[in-house]
Amino acid sequence: MCGIVGYIGQRKAYPILIEGLKRLEYRGYDSAGIALLAENAFEVHKEAGKVADLENIIPQKEHLQTIGIAHTRWATHGQPTSKNAHPHYSTSKDIVVVHNGIIENFMPLKRSLIEQGYTFQSDTDTEVIVNLIEKESKKGQVSFEESVNKALQQLHGAYALAVLSKKEPEKLIVARKGSPLAIGLGKEYSEFFVASDAIPIVEYTQDLIYLNDNEVAVLERGKKVEVKDIYGKSKMYKVKHIELDNNMVTKGEYEHFMLKEIFEQPDTLSNTIFSHLSEKEDTIYFEGLDELKKQLSEAKRILIIACGTSWHSGLIGEYLIEELARVPVEVEYASEFRYRNPIVRKDDIVLAISQSGETADTLAAMRYSKAQGATTFAICNVYGSSMAREADFVAYTYAGVEIGVASTKAFTAQVAVLSLLAIAMGQENDVLDVKTAKKLMKELREIPKLVAKTLEKDTEIEQLAKDFLDVTSFLYLGRGVNFPLALEGALKLKEISYIHAEGYPAAEMKHGPIAMIDEKLPTLIVGTNEAFYEKIVSNAQEVKARKGTIISIVNEGDKQLSELSDYVMTVPKVADELQPIVGAIPLHLF
Ligand code: BG6
């Protein structure tokens, strides 16, 4: 994933682009770059590292240019070096491009361009795009726009891109296929803001156009936006007015976005739960629920597709839906599903879970399922995202803007929605007794408060974590619904602390990983499930027998597992089904 930003208007482009990159750093943070255009000349700066590193190498002067594009990268093709950072020039240096996505046929295109005399400075797939545009621009009287279109017609893969040309310096051209792209409209088309999402734009305008796949827009000051397909055919578009407050996209008093988002969870959970559950009555709402319930009750199976953290909440959903509603569920990595010729039937319900609603693999898997005739249902956090627009049914998580690279508040919101869905389905299917349903709904109403209480352990957990700074590997164990939570805890440690961690079902530990346990490999045990408590205590005994250090997450008042553990993090006791929501908090903080 990478982030792109662009600006064309009357203001100085530089601060808009740099601030925009900072807000998109969650999309990529291994290198960054910027290109400014004025008086027929580009000023390009690129640097490995974060946006702050880029800022450090840019001469401290007033950058007067009013047109520019910028990029923050998460390397896919070529190492994270300044050479591979975007923007990339064409061979003649007349054109520059920033790109988010992967060009799958870049190798044959690159070979052919080299044979024709084009030169390449980087190892990226992106340089092929800009050289192709240049090649097309040389074929007679071809406009900038036409040469972009002709180049795009030759690409396989995904892109969101912004292109500038010295030959037509009044134009910023943007295009999208597979990767997201938003255009912010200034008053009377006097200026345009471009970004991978609305977050960098909302400070300036709340009127946005979201490009669809295979669409290209030419942005020119004072001219109405024209959106066309890559063959030049005009396309209709809608201007969306989005309600996004600038405060929602700044760090406030927190050092990091991730920390801010972890602490927002009492609110995000409250918003999510009470958007789908009545505060007083035991009524669950989902948009189109009656029709959805009918389809769900007739479904032979539910297929959950997702990536990353959303996949973990999908696994929790599998436990919940099978337990409470007795409908068979299969959970798939969308990235595997879409490439493996999966069997999808018309009577399947395909549930796509995604914070952004834009993850390319999940979107492709959802589209494939829809084309096979299955009913699609998206659980999304971003209103109006591609998945939300294209699915037959949508349930929103009301977690607010999530900027942190690692998903936190979206995860707990997804699990809350899945819990409510499982309860609603269980009731519809007459397999969930009224008492259990009422108890779970009552506890869900309490969850935001219990999460707030768990967050008070912040300093304690920070101290505990300090004892493990030099550890290079961790084992995370859980059972039942807490097994996917163990996977999620391990993922967070890898993604954020760069410490290897492996999540495992506690009962499977004996079939291999147990061999690794010694005093150097700490084991984090999520030991809150009442149903398997004795079994988890036995697993802890097995770790101790091998001199392993145990950090456990236990319910308040716990005795046995706490006595066996070297470190303990406590959470308030809730029903087994809802434990991943409170259990996620110490794992996020740790
Ligand atoms: C990854 C993020 O790139 O995308 C994860 O690092 C996230 O945190 C995953 O879970 C899937 O994203 P989404 O938006 O589809 O939930």
Coordinates of C-alpha atoms and ligand atoms in Angstrom, one line a residue:
M1 CA 0.0 0.0 0.0
C2 CA 1.2 3.5 -0.7
G3 CA -0.3 7.0 -0.4
I4 CA -0.5 9.6 -3.1
V5 CA -1.3 13.3 -2.8
G6 CA -1.7 16.0 -5.5
Y7 CA -2.6 19.7 -5.7
I8 CA -3.3 22.2 -8.5
G9 CA -4.7 25.6 -7.7
Q10 CA -3.7 29.1 -6.4
R11 CA -2.1 28.2 -3.1
K12 CA 1.4 27.0 -2.5
A13 CA 1.4 23.3 -3.2
Y14 CA 4.3 22.3 -0.9
P15 CA 2.7 22.5 2.6
I16 CA -0.5 20.9 1.3
L17 CA 1.5 18.0 -0.1
I18 CA 3.8 17.5 2.9
E19 CA 0.9 17.6 5.4
G20 CA -1.1 15.3 3.1
L21 CA 1.7 12.8 3.1
K22 CA 1.9 12.9 6.9
R23 CA -1.8 12.0 7.1
L24 CA -1.3 9.2 4.6
E25 CA 1.8 7.7 6.3
Y26 CA -0.4 4.9 7.6
R27 CA -0.4 3.7 4.0
G28 CA 3.3 3.5 3.7
Y29 CA 6.3 4.9 5.5
D30 CA 9.5 3.5 4.1
S31 CA 10.3 6.3 1.7
A32 CA 8.6 9.5 0.4
G33 CA 9.0 12.0 -2.4
I34 CA 7.5 15.2 -3.9
A35 CA 7.5 16.9 -7.3
L36 CA 6.6 20.5 -7.7
L37 CA 6.0 22.1 -11.1
A38 CA 6.4 25.8 -12.2
E39 CA 7.7 27.7 -15.2
N40 CA 8.3 24.5 -17.2
A41 CA 10.6 23.0 -14.6
F42 CA 10.2 20.2 -12.0
E43 CA 11.6 20.4 -8.5
V44 CA 11.8 16.8 -7.3
H45 CA 12.9 15.5 -3.8
K46 CA 13.0 11.9 -2.7
E47 CA 14.3 10.2 0.5
A48 CA 14.3 6.8 2.1
G49 CA 12.5 6.8 5.5
K50 CA 9.6 8.7 6.8
V51 CA 8.0 12.0 5.6
A52 CA 10.0 13.8 8.3
D53 CA 13.2 12.5 6.7
L54 CA 12.1 13.9 3.3
E55 CA 11.3 17.2 4.9
N56 CA 14.8 17.3 6.4
I57 CA 16.5 17.1 3.0
I58 CA 14.3 19.7 1.2
P59 CA 15.9 23.1 1.1
Q60 CA 14.3 25.5 3.6
K61 CA 12.9 28.1 1.3
E62 CA 9.6 29.3 0.2
H63 CA 8.3 26.9 -2.4
L64 CA 6.2 29.0 -4.6
Q65 CA 4.9 26.4 -7.0
T66 CA 1.1 25.9 -7.1
I67 CA 1.1 22.5 -8.7
G68 CA 2.6 19.3 -7.3
I69 CA 2.3 15.6 -6.6
A70 CA 3.7 13.5 -3.7
H71 CA 4.0 9.9 -2.5
T72 CA 4.6 7.9 0.6
R73 CA 5.7 4.4 -0.1
W74 CA 5.5 0.9 1.2
A75 CA 7.9 -1.0 -1.0
T76 CA 6.7 -3.8 -3.3
H77 CA 9.0 -3.6 -6.3
G78 CA 12.5 -2.5 -5.4
Q79 CA 14.0 -1.7 -1.9
P80 CA 12.9 1.3 0.1
T81 CA 15.7 3.6 -1.1
S82 CA 15.6 7.2 -2.4
K83 CA 16.2 5.8 -5.9
N84 CA 13.0 3.8 -5.7
A85 CA 11.0 6.4 -4.0
H86 CA 8.3 8.2 -6.1
P87 CA 7.8 10.5 -8.1
H88 CA 9.4 8.9 -11.1
Y89 CA 10.6 10.7 -14.2
S90 CA 10.2 9.6 -17.7
T91 CA 13.4 9.2 -19.7
S92 CA 13.4 12.8 -21.0
K93 CA 12.4 14.1 -17.6
D94 CA 9.3 15.8 -19.1
I95 CA 6.8 13.7 -17.2
V96 CA 6.5 12.7 -13.6
V97 CA 4.2 10.2 -11.9
V98 CA 3.3 8.9 -8.4
H99 CA 1.6 5.5 -8.3
N100 CA -0.1 3.3 -5.7
G101 CA -0.7 -0.3 -6.9
I102 CA 1.2 -3.0 -8.7
I103 CA 1.8 -3.3 -12.4
E104 CA 1.8 -7.0 -13.1
N105 CA 3.1 -7.0 -16.6
F106 CA 5.9 -4.4 -16.0
M107 CA 8.7 -6.9 -16.8
P108 CA 7.8 -7.4 -20.5
L109 CA 6.9 -3.7 -20.9
K110 CA 10.2 -2.7 -19.4
R111 CA 12.2 -5.0 -21.6
S112 CA 10.4 -3.6 -24.7
L113 CA 10.9 0.0 -23.6
I114 CA 14.6 -0.6 -23.0
E115 CA 14.9 -2.0 -26.5
Q116 CA 13.4 1.2 -27.8
G117 CA 15.9 3.3 -26.0
Y118 CA 14.1 4.3 -22.8
T119 CA 16.1 4.3 -19.6
F120 CA 15.2 3.3 -16.1
Q121 CA 16.7 4.7 -12.9
S122 CA 14.8 2.5 -10.4
D123 CA 13.7 -1.1 -9.7
T124 CA 10.1 -0.1 -9.5
D125 CA 7.2 -1.2 -11.7
T126 CA 6.0 2.5 -11.7
E127 CA 8.7 3.7 -14.0
V128 CA 7.2 1.7 -16.8
I129 CA 4.0 3.8 -16.6
V130 CA 5.8 7.1 -17.0
N131 CA 8.0 5.9 -19.9
L132 CA 4.9 4.4 -21.6
I133 CA 3.2 7.8 -21.4
E134 CA 6.2 9.4 -22.8
K135 CA 6.4 6.9 -25.7
E136 CA 2.7 7.4 -26.5
S137 CA 3.1 11.2 -26.4
K138 CA 5.7 11.0 -29.2
K139 CA 3.3 9.4 -31.6
G140 CA 2.3 12.4 -33.7
Q141 CA -0.2 15.0 -32.4
V142 CA -1.1 13.2 -29.2
S143 CA -2.3 15.2 -26.2
F144 CA -1.1 14.6 -22.6
E145 CA -4.5 13.1 -21.8
E146 CA -4.4 10.8 -24.8
S147 CA -0.9 9.6 -24.1
V148 CA -2.0 8.7 -20.5
N149 CA -5.0 6.8 -21.8
K150 CA -2.9 4.9 -24.4
A151 CA -0.4 3.9 -21.7
L152 CA -3.1 2.8 -19.2
Q153 CA -4.6 0.6 -21.9
Q154 CA -1.4 -1.5 -21.9
L155 CA -1.2 -2.0 -18.1
H156 CA -2.3 -5.1 -16.2
G157 CA -2.7 -4.7 -12.5
A158 CA -3.7 -2.0 -10.1
Y159 CA -3.1 1.7 -10.0
A160 CA -4.1 5.0 -8.6
L161 CA -1.9 7.6 -10.1
A162 CA -1.2 11.3 -10.6
V163 CA 0.8 12.5 -13.5
L164 CA 2.3 15.9 -14.5
S165 CA 3.9 16.9 -17.8
K166 CA 6.1 19.9 -18.5
K167 CA 4.5 20.1 -22.0
E168 CA 1.0 20.8 -20.6
P169 CA 1.9 22.3 -17.2
E170 CA -1.7 23.5 -16.5
K171 CA -3.0 19.9 -16.1
L172 CA -2.9 17.4 -13.3
I173 CA -4.1 14.0 -14.6
V174 CA -5.3 11.3 -12.2
A175 CA -6.5 7.8 -12.9
R176 CA -7.7 4.8 -10.9
K177 CA -8.0 1.0 -11.3
G178 CA -8.1 -1.1 -8.2
S179 CA -6.4 1.4 -5.8
P180 CA -8.5 4.2 -4.3
L181 CA -8.4 7.8 -5.4
A182 CA -10.4 10.8 -4.3
I183 CA -10.5 14.3 -5.8
G184 CA -11.4 17.3 -3.6
L185 CA -13.1 20.2 -5.3
G186 CA -12.2 23.8 -4.5
K187 CA -14.8 26.6 -5.0
E188 CA -15.9 26.8 -8.6
Y189 CA -13.2 24.4 -9.7
S190 CA -10.5 27.0 -8.8
E191 CA -8.3 24.3 -7.2
F192 CA -8.2 20.5 -6.8
F193 CA -6.8 18.3 -4.1
V194 CA -6.0 14.7 -4.9
A195 CA -5.4 11.9 -2.4
S196 CA -5.6 8.2 -1.7
D197 CA -8.4 8.9 0.7
A198 CA -10.3 11.9 2.1
I199 CA -8.1 12.3 5.1
P200 CA -5.6 14.8 3.7
I201 CA -8.4 16.7 1.8
V202 CA -11.0 17.4 4.5
E203 CA -9.1 20.4 5.9
Y204 CA -9.7 22.2 2.6
T205 CA -12.9 20.9 1.1
Q206 CA -15.6 18.3 1.9
D207 CA -16.8 18.0 -1.7
L208 CA -15.3 14.9 -3.2
I209 CA -15.3 12.8 -6.4
Y210 CA -14.3 9.2 -5.9
L211 CA -13.0 7.8 -9.2
N212 CA -14.2 4.4 -10.3
D213 CA -12.0 1.7 -11.9
N214 CA -10.7 2.6 -15.3
E215 CA -11.5 6.2 -15.0
V216 CA -9.3 9.2 -15.7
A217 CA -9.8 12.8 -14.7
V218 CA -8.0 15.9 -16.1
L219 CA -7.8 18.6 -13.5
E220 CA -7.3 22.2 -14.8
R221 CA -7.8 25.4 -12.7
G222 CA -11.2 27.0 -13.5
K223 CA -12.4 24.1 -15.6
K224 CA -15.1 21.7 -14.6
V225 CA -13.8 18.2 -13.9
E226 CA -14.2 15.8 -16.8
V227 CA -14.1 12.1 -16.0
K228 CA -13.6 9.7 -18.9
D229 CA -12.8 6.0 -19.2
I230 CA -9.3 5.0 -20.5
Y231 CA -10.7 5.0 -24.0
G232 CA -11.8 8.6 -23.8
K233 CA -15.5 8.0 -23.3
S234 CA -17.1 10.6 -20.9
K235 CA -18.4 9.2 -17.6
M236 CA -21.0 10.5 -15.2
Y237 CA -19.8 11.2 -11.7
K238 CA -21.3 12.3 -8.5
V239 CA -19.9 14.9 -6.1
K240 CA -20.1 13.6 -2.5
H241 CA -20.3 15.9 0.4
I242 CA -18.6 14.1 3.3
E243 CA -19.0 14.9 7.0
L244 CA -15.5 14.5 8.2
D245 CA -14.2 16.9 10.9
N246 CA -10.6 17.9 10.7
N247 CA -10.2 17.0 14.4
M248 CA -11.0 13.4 13.6
V249 CA -7.8 13.2 11.5
T250 CA -5.3 14.8 13.8
K251 CA -3.4 13.2 16.7
G252 CA -4.7 15.5 19.3
E253 CA -2.9 15.0 22.7
Y254 CA -1.5 11.6 21.6
E255 CA 2.0 10.8 20.5
H256 CA 0.8 8.4 17.8
F257 CA -2.4 7.9 15.8
M258 CA -2.5 4.2 17.0
L259 CA -2.5 5.2 20.6
K260 CA -5.2 7.8 20.0
E261 CA -7.3 5.1 18.3
I262 CA -6.7 2.6 21.1
F263 CA -8.1 5.1 23.6
E264 CA -11.0 6.0 21.4
Q265 CA -12.5 2.5 21.8
P266 CA -15.0 3.2 24.5
D267 CA -16.6 5.7 22.1
T268 CA -16.1 3.8 18.9
L269 CA -17.6 0.7 20.5
S270 CA -20.5 2.7 22.0
N271 CA -21.2 4.2 18.5
T272 CA -21.0 0.9 16.8
I273 CA -23.0 -1.1 19.3
F274 CA -25.8 1.5 19.7
S275 CA -26.1 2.0 16.0
H276 CA -27.1 -1.6 15.7
L277 CA -28.7 -2.3 19.1
S278 CA -31.4 -0.5 21.0
E279 CA -30.2 1.0 24.3
K280 CA -33.3 -0.1 26.1
E281 CA -35.0 -2.8 24.2
D282 CA -33.5 -6.0 22.9
T283 CA -33.8 -5.0 19.3
I284 CA -31.0 -5.4 16.8
Y285 CA -30.9 -3.3 13.6
F286 CA -29.1 -3.7 10.4
E287 CA -29.9 -1.9 7.2
G288 CA -32.2 -4.2 5.2
L289 CA -32.2 -6.7 8.1
D290 CA -35.5 -8.3 7.3
E291 CA -34.4 -9.2 3.8
L292 CA -30.9 -10.0 5.0
K293 CA -32.2 -12.2 7.8
K294 CA -34.4 -14.1 5.3
Q295 CA -31.3 -14.7 3.1
L296 CA -29.2 -15.6 6.1
S297 CA -31.6 -18.1 7.4
E298 CA -31.8 -19.7 3.9
A299 CA -28.1 -19.7 3.4
K300 CA -26.4 -23.1 3.3
R301 CA -23.2 -21.5 4.4
I302 CA -21.5 -18.2 5.0
L303 CA -18.2 -17.5 3.4
I304 CA -16.2 -14.8 5.2
I305 CA -13.4 -13.1 3.2
A306 CA -11.0 -10.5 4.6
C307 CA -7.3 -9.7 5.0
G308 CA -5.1 -9.0 8.0
T309 CA -6.8 -7.9 11.2
S310 CA -10.2 -8.1 9.5
W311 CA -9.5 -11.7 8.7
H312 CA -9.0 -12.3 12.4
S313 CA -12.3 -10.7 13.2
G314 CA -13.7 -13.0 10.5
L315 CA -12.4 -16.0 12.4
I316 CA -14.0 -14.7 15.6
G317 CA -17.2 -14.3 13.5
E318 CA -17.0 -18.0 12.5
Y319 CA -16.9 -19.1 16.1
L320 CA -19.8 -16.7 17.0
I321 CA -22.1 -17.5 14.0
E322 CA -21.6 -21.2 14.3
E323 CA -22.1 -21.2 18.1
L324 CA -25.0 -18.8 18.3
A325 CA -26.8 -19.3 14.9
R326 CA -25.7 -22.8 13.9
V327 CA -24.9 -21.8 10.3
P328 CA -21.8 -23.2 8.8
V329 CA -19.1 -20.6 8.2
E330 CA -15.8 -20.7 6.2
V331 CA -13.2 -18.0 6.6
E332 CA -10.8 -17.3 3.8
Y333 CA -7.9 -15.0 3.2
A334 CA -9.3 -12.9 0.3
S335 CA -5.8 -12.8 -1.2
E336 CA -5.9 -16.7 -1.5
F337 CA -9.6 -17.0 -2.3
R338 CA -9.5 -14.7 -5.4
Y339 CA -6.7 -16.6 -7.1
R340 CA -7.7 -20.2 -6.3
N341 CA -10.8 -20.8 -8.4
P342 CA -13.0 -21.2 -5.3
I343 CA -16.4 -22.8 -5.3
V344 CA -19.1 -20.1 -4.7
R345 CA -22.7 -21.0 -5.0
K346 CA -25.8 -18.9 -5.5
D347 CA -27.2 -19.7 -2.0
D348 CA -23.9 -18.7 -0.3
I349 CA -23.7 -15.5 1.6
V350 CA -20.3 -13.9 1.2
L351 CA -19.4 -11.6 4.0
A352 CA -16.6 -9.2 3.2
I353 CA -15.0 -7.6 6.3
S354 CA -12.8 -4.6 5.8
Q355 CA -12.0 -1.4 7.7
S356 CA -11.3 0.6 4.6
G357 CA -13.7 -1.1 2.2
E358 CA -11.0 -0.7 -0.4
T359 CA -8.5 -3.6 0.2
A360 CA -7.9 -4.8 -3.3
D361 CA -7.9 -8.5 -2.6
T362 CA -11.1 -8.4 -0.5
L363 CA -12.8 -6.2 -3.1
A364 CA -11.8 -8.6 -5.9
A365 CA -13.0 -11.6 -3.9
M366 CA -16.3 -9.9 -3.2
R367 CA -16.8 -9.0 -6.9
Y368 CA -15.9 -12.5 -7.9
S369 CA -18.5 -13.9 -5.5
K370 CA -21.1 -11.5 -6.7
A371 CA -20.5 -12.5 -10.3
Q372 CA -21.0 -16.2 -9.2
G373 CA -24.5 -15.2 -8.0
A374 CA -23.8 -15.2 -4.3
T375 CA -25.4 -12.6 -2.0
T376 CA -22.7 -10.2 -0.8
F377 CA -22.7 -8.5 2.6
A378 CA -20.0 -6.1 3.6
I379 CA -18.9 -5.0 7.1
C380 CA -17.1 -1.8 6.5
N381 CA -15.9 1.2 8.4
V382 CA -15.7 3.7 5.5
Y383 CA -19.0 5.2 4.3
G384 CA -19.2 5.1 0.5
S385 CA -16.2 2.9 0.1
S386 CA -16.1 0.5 -2.9
M387 CA -17.2 -2.5 -0.9
A388 CA -19.9 -0.5 0.8
R389 CA -21.2 0.7 -2.6
E390 CA -21.0 -2.6 -4.3
A391 CA -22.2 -5.2 -1.7
D392 CA -25.9 -6.2 -1.7
F393 CA -26.0 -5.4 2.1
V394 CA -23.8 -3.3 4.3
A395 CA -23.3 -3.0 8.0
Y396 CA -21.1 -0.2 9.1
T397 CA -18.8 -0.2 12.0
Y398 CA -18.9 3.3 13.4
A399 CA -15.3 3.4 14.5
G400 CA -14.4 6.8 12.9
V401 CA -11.4 7.5 10.8
E402 CA -8.6 4.9 11.4
I403 CA -5.3 6.3 10.4
G404 CA -2.9 4.1 12.4
V405 CA -1.2 1.4 10.2
A406 CA -2.3 -1.4 12.5
S407 CA -6.1 -1.7 12.9
T408 CA -7.2 -1.5 16.5
K409 CA -10.6 0.3 17.0
A410 CA -11.9 -1.1 13.7
F411 CA -11.1 -4.7 14.9
T412 CA -13.2 -4.4 18.1
A413 CA -16.0 -2.6 16.2
Q414 CA -16.0 -5.5 13.7
V415 CA -16.2 -8.1 16.4
A416 CA -19.1 -6.1 18.1
V417 CA -21.0 -6.1 14.8
L418 CA -20.3 -9.8 14.2
S419 CA -21.6 -10.5 17.8
L420 CA -24.8 -8.7 17.1
L421 CA -25.2 -10.4 13.7
A422 CA -24.7 -13.8 15.3
I423 CA -27.3 -13.0 17.9
A424 CA -29.8 -11.7 15.3
M425 CA -29.2 -14.8 13.2
G426 CA -29.5 -17.1 16.2
Q427 CA -32.9 -15.6 17.0
E428 CA -34.1 -15.7 13.5
N429 CA -33.1 -19.4 13.2
D430 CA -34.7 -20.2 16.5
V431 CA -31.5 -21.8 17.8
L432 CA -30.6 -19.2 20.4
D433 CA -32.5 -19.2 23.6
V434 CA -34.0 -15.9 24.7
K435 CA -32.1 -15.9 28.0
T436 CA -28.7 -16.2 26.4
A437 CA -29.6 -13.6 23.7
K438 CA -30.7 -11.1 26.3
K439 CA -27.7 -11.8 28.5
L440 CA -25.3 -11.2 25.5
M441 CA -27.1 -8.0 24.5
K442 CA -27.0 -6.7 28.1
E443 CA -23.3 -7.4 28.3
L444 CA -22.7 -5.7 24.9
R445 CA -24.3 -2.6 26.3
E446 CA -21.7 -2.7 29.1
I447 CA -18.7 -3.3 26.9
P448 CA -17.8 0.4 26.2
K449 CA -17.5 0.9 30.0
L450 CA -15.5 -2.2 30.6
V451 CA -13.2 -1.3 27.8
A452 CA -12.7 2.1 29.4
K453 CA -11.8 0.4 32.7
T454 CA -9.3 -1.9 30.9
L455 CA -7.6 1.1 29.3
E456 CA -6.8 2.4 32.8
K457 CA -4.2 -0.4 33.0
D458 CA -2.1 1.5 30.4
T459 CA 0.8 2.5 32.6
E460 CA 0.9 -0.9 34.2
I461 CA 1.1 -2.6 30.8
E462 CA 3.7 -0.1 29.7
Q463 CA 5.9 -1.1 32.6
L464 CA 5.4 -4.8 32.0
A465 CA 6.2 -4.4 28.3
K466 CA 9.6 -2.8 29.2
D467 CA 10.8 -6.2 30.6
F468 CA 10.5 -7.7 27.1
L469 CA 12.2 -5.1 25.0
D470 CA 15.1 -7.4 24.2
V471 CA 13.1 -10.5 23.4
T472 CA 13.2 -11.5 19.7
S473 CA 10.3 -14.0 19.6
F474 CA 7.0 -14.7 21.3
L475 CA 4.3 -17.4 21.3
Y476 CA 0.7 -16.3 21.7
L477 CA -1.8 -18.9 22.8
G478 CA -5.6 -18.9 23.0
R479 CA -8.5 -21.3 22.8
G480 CA -11.9 -21.0 21.2
V481 CA -12.9 -17.5 20.3
N482 CA -9.6 -16.3 21.9
F483 CA -7.5 -18.3 19.5
P484 CA -8.1 -15.7 16.7
L485 CA -7.4 -13.1 19.3
A486 CA -4.0 -14.7 20.0
L487 CA -3.4 -14.5 16.2
E488 CA -4.3 -10.8 16.3
G489 CA -2.1 -10.1 19.3
A490 CA 0.8 -11.7 17.5
L491 CA 0.2 -9.8 14.4
K492 CA 0.2 -6.5 16.3
L493 CA 3.5 -7.3 17.9
K494 CA 5.1 -8.1 14.5
E495 CA 3.6 -5.1 12.7
I496 CA 4.3 -2.5 15.4
S497 CA 7.2 -3.8 17.5
Y498 CA 9.1 -5.7 14.7
I499 CA 9.3 -8.6 17.1
H500 CA 8.5 -12.1 15.8
A501 CA 5.4 -13.6 17.3
E502 CA 3.4 -16.6 16.4
G503 CA -0.2 -17.2 17.4
Y504 CA -1.3 -20.7 18.0
P505 CA -4.4 -22.6 19.3
A506 CA -3.3 -23.5 22.8
A507 CA -4.3 -27.1 22.3
E508 CA -2.1 -27.4 19.2
M509 CA 1.0 -26.2 21.0
K510 CA 2.0 -29.8 21.9
H511 CA 2.1 -30.7 18.2
G512 CA 5.3 -28.9 17.4
P513 CA 5.8 -25.4 18.9
I514 CA 6.3 -26.8 22.4
A515 CA 9.8 -27.9 21.3
M516 CA 10.8 -24.2 21.1
I517 CA 9.7 -23.2 24.6
D518 CA 12.5 -22.4 27.0
E519 CA 13.5 -19.5 29.2
K520 CA 14.1 -17.3 26.1
L521 CA 10.7 -17.7 24.5
P522 CA 7.9 -15.9 26.4
T523 CA 4.4 -17.2 26.0
L524 CA 1.4 -14.9 26.1
I525 CA -1.7 -16.8 27.1
V526 CA -5.2 -15.4 26.6
G527 CA -6.8 -17.4 29.5
T528 CA -10.2 -15.7 30.0
N529 CA -12.6 -18.4 28.6
E530 CA -14.6 -20.0 31.3
A531 CA -15.4 -23.0 29.0
F532 CA -11.8 -24.1 28.6
Y533 CA -10.2 -22.7 31.7
E534 CA -8.8 -26.0 33.1
K535 CA -7.4 -26.9 29.7
I536 CA -5.7 -23.5 29.5
V537 CA -4.2 -24.0 32.9
S538 CA -2.8 -27.3 31.7
N539 CA -1.3 -25.6 28.7
A540 CA 0.3 -23.1 31.1
Q541 CA 1.7 -26.0 33.1
E542 CA 3.3 -27.4 30.0
V543 CA 5.0 -24.0 29.3
K544 CA 6.3 -23.9 32.9
A545 CA 7.6 -27.4 32.7
R546 CA 9.9 -26.1 30.0
K547 CA 11.0 -23.1 32.1
G548 CA 9.0 -20.7 29.8
T549 CA 8.0 -17.2 31.0
I550 CA 4.2 -16.7 31.0
I551 CA 2.4 -13.5 30.5
S552 CA -1.3 -14.1 30.9
I553 CA -4.5 -12.2 30.2
V554 CA -6.9 -13.3 32.9
N555 CA -10.3 -12.3 34.3
E556 CA -10.3 -10.1 37.4
G557 CA -10.2 -12.3 40.5
D558 CA -8.4 -15.1 38.7
K559 CA -6.3 -17.4 40.8
Q560 CA -4.9 -20.6 39.2
L561 CA -3.5 -19.2 35.9
S562 CA -2.3 -16.0 37.7
E563 CA -0.3 -18.1 40.1
L564 CA 1.4 -20.0 37.3
S565 CA 2.2 -16.8 35.4
D566 CA 5.2 -14.5 35.7
Y567 CA 3.2 -11.5 34.5
V568 CA -0.5 -10.9 34.5
M569 CA -2.8 -8.5 32.7
T570 CA -6.4 -8.5 34.0
V571 CA -9.6 -7.7 32.2
P572 CA -13.2 -7.5 33.5
K573 CA -15.1 -10.8 33.2
V574 CA -17.6 -10.9 30.3
A575 CA -19.3 -13.8 28.5
D576 CA -16.9 -16.0 26.6
E577 CA -18.4 -14.9 23.2
L578 CA -17.5 -11.2 23.9
Q579 CA -14.0 -11.7 25.4
P580 CA -12.1 -10.8 22.2
I581 CA -13.4 -7.2 22.5
V582 CA -12.0 -6.6 26.0
G583 CA -9.1 -9.0 25.6
A584 CA -7.9 -6.9 22.6
I585 CA -7.2 -3.9 24.8
P586 CA -4.2 -5.2 26.7
L587 CA -2.9 -6.8 23.5
H588 CA -3.1 -3.4 21.7
L589 CA -1.4 -1.6 24.7
F590 CA 1.3 -4.3 25.1
Ligands
BG6_1 C1 -3.2 -4.1 6.2 C2 -3.2 -3.4 7.6 O1 -2.5 -3.5 5.3 O2 -4.6 -4.2 5.8 C3 -4.1 -4.2 8.6 O3 -1.9 -3.2 8.1 C4 -5.5 -4.4 8.0 O4 -4.1 -3.5 9.8 C5 -5.4 -5.0 6.6 O5 -6.2 -5.2 8.8 C6 -6.8 -5.1 5.9 O6 -7.4 -3.8 5.7 P1 -8.9 -3.6 5.7 O7 -9.1 -2.1 5.4 O8 -9.4 -4.4 4.5 O9 -9.6 -4.0 6.9

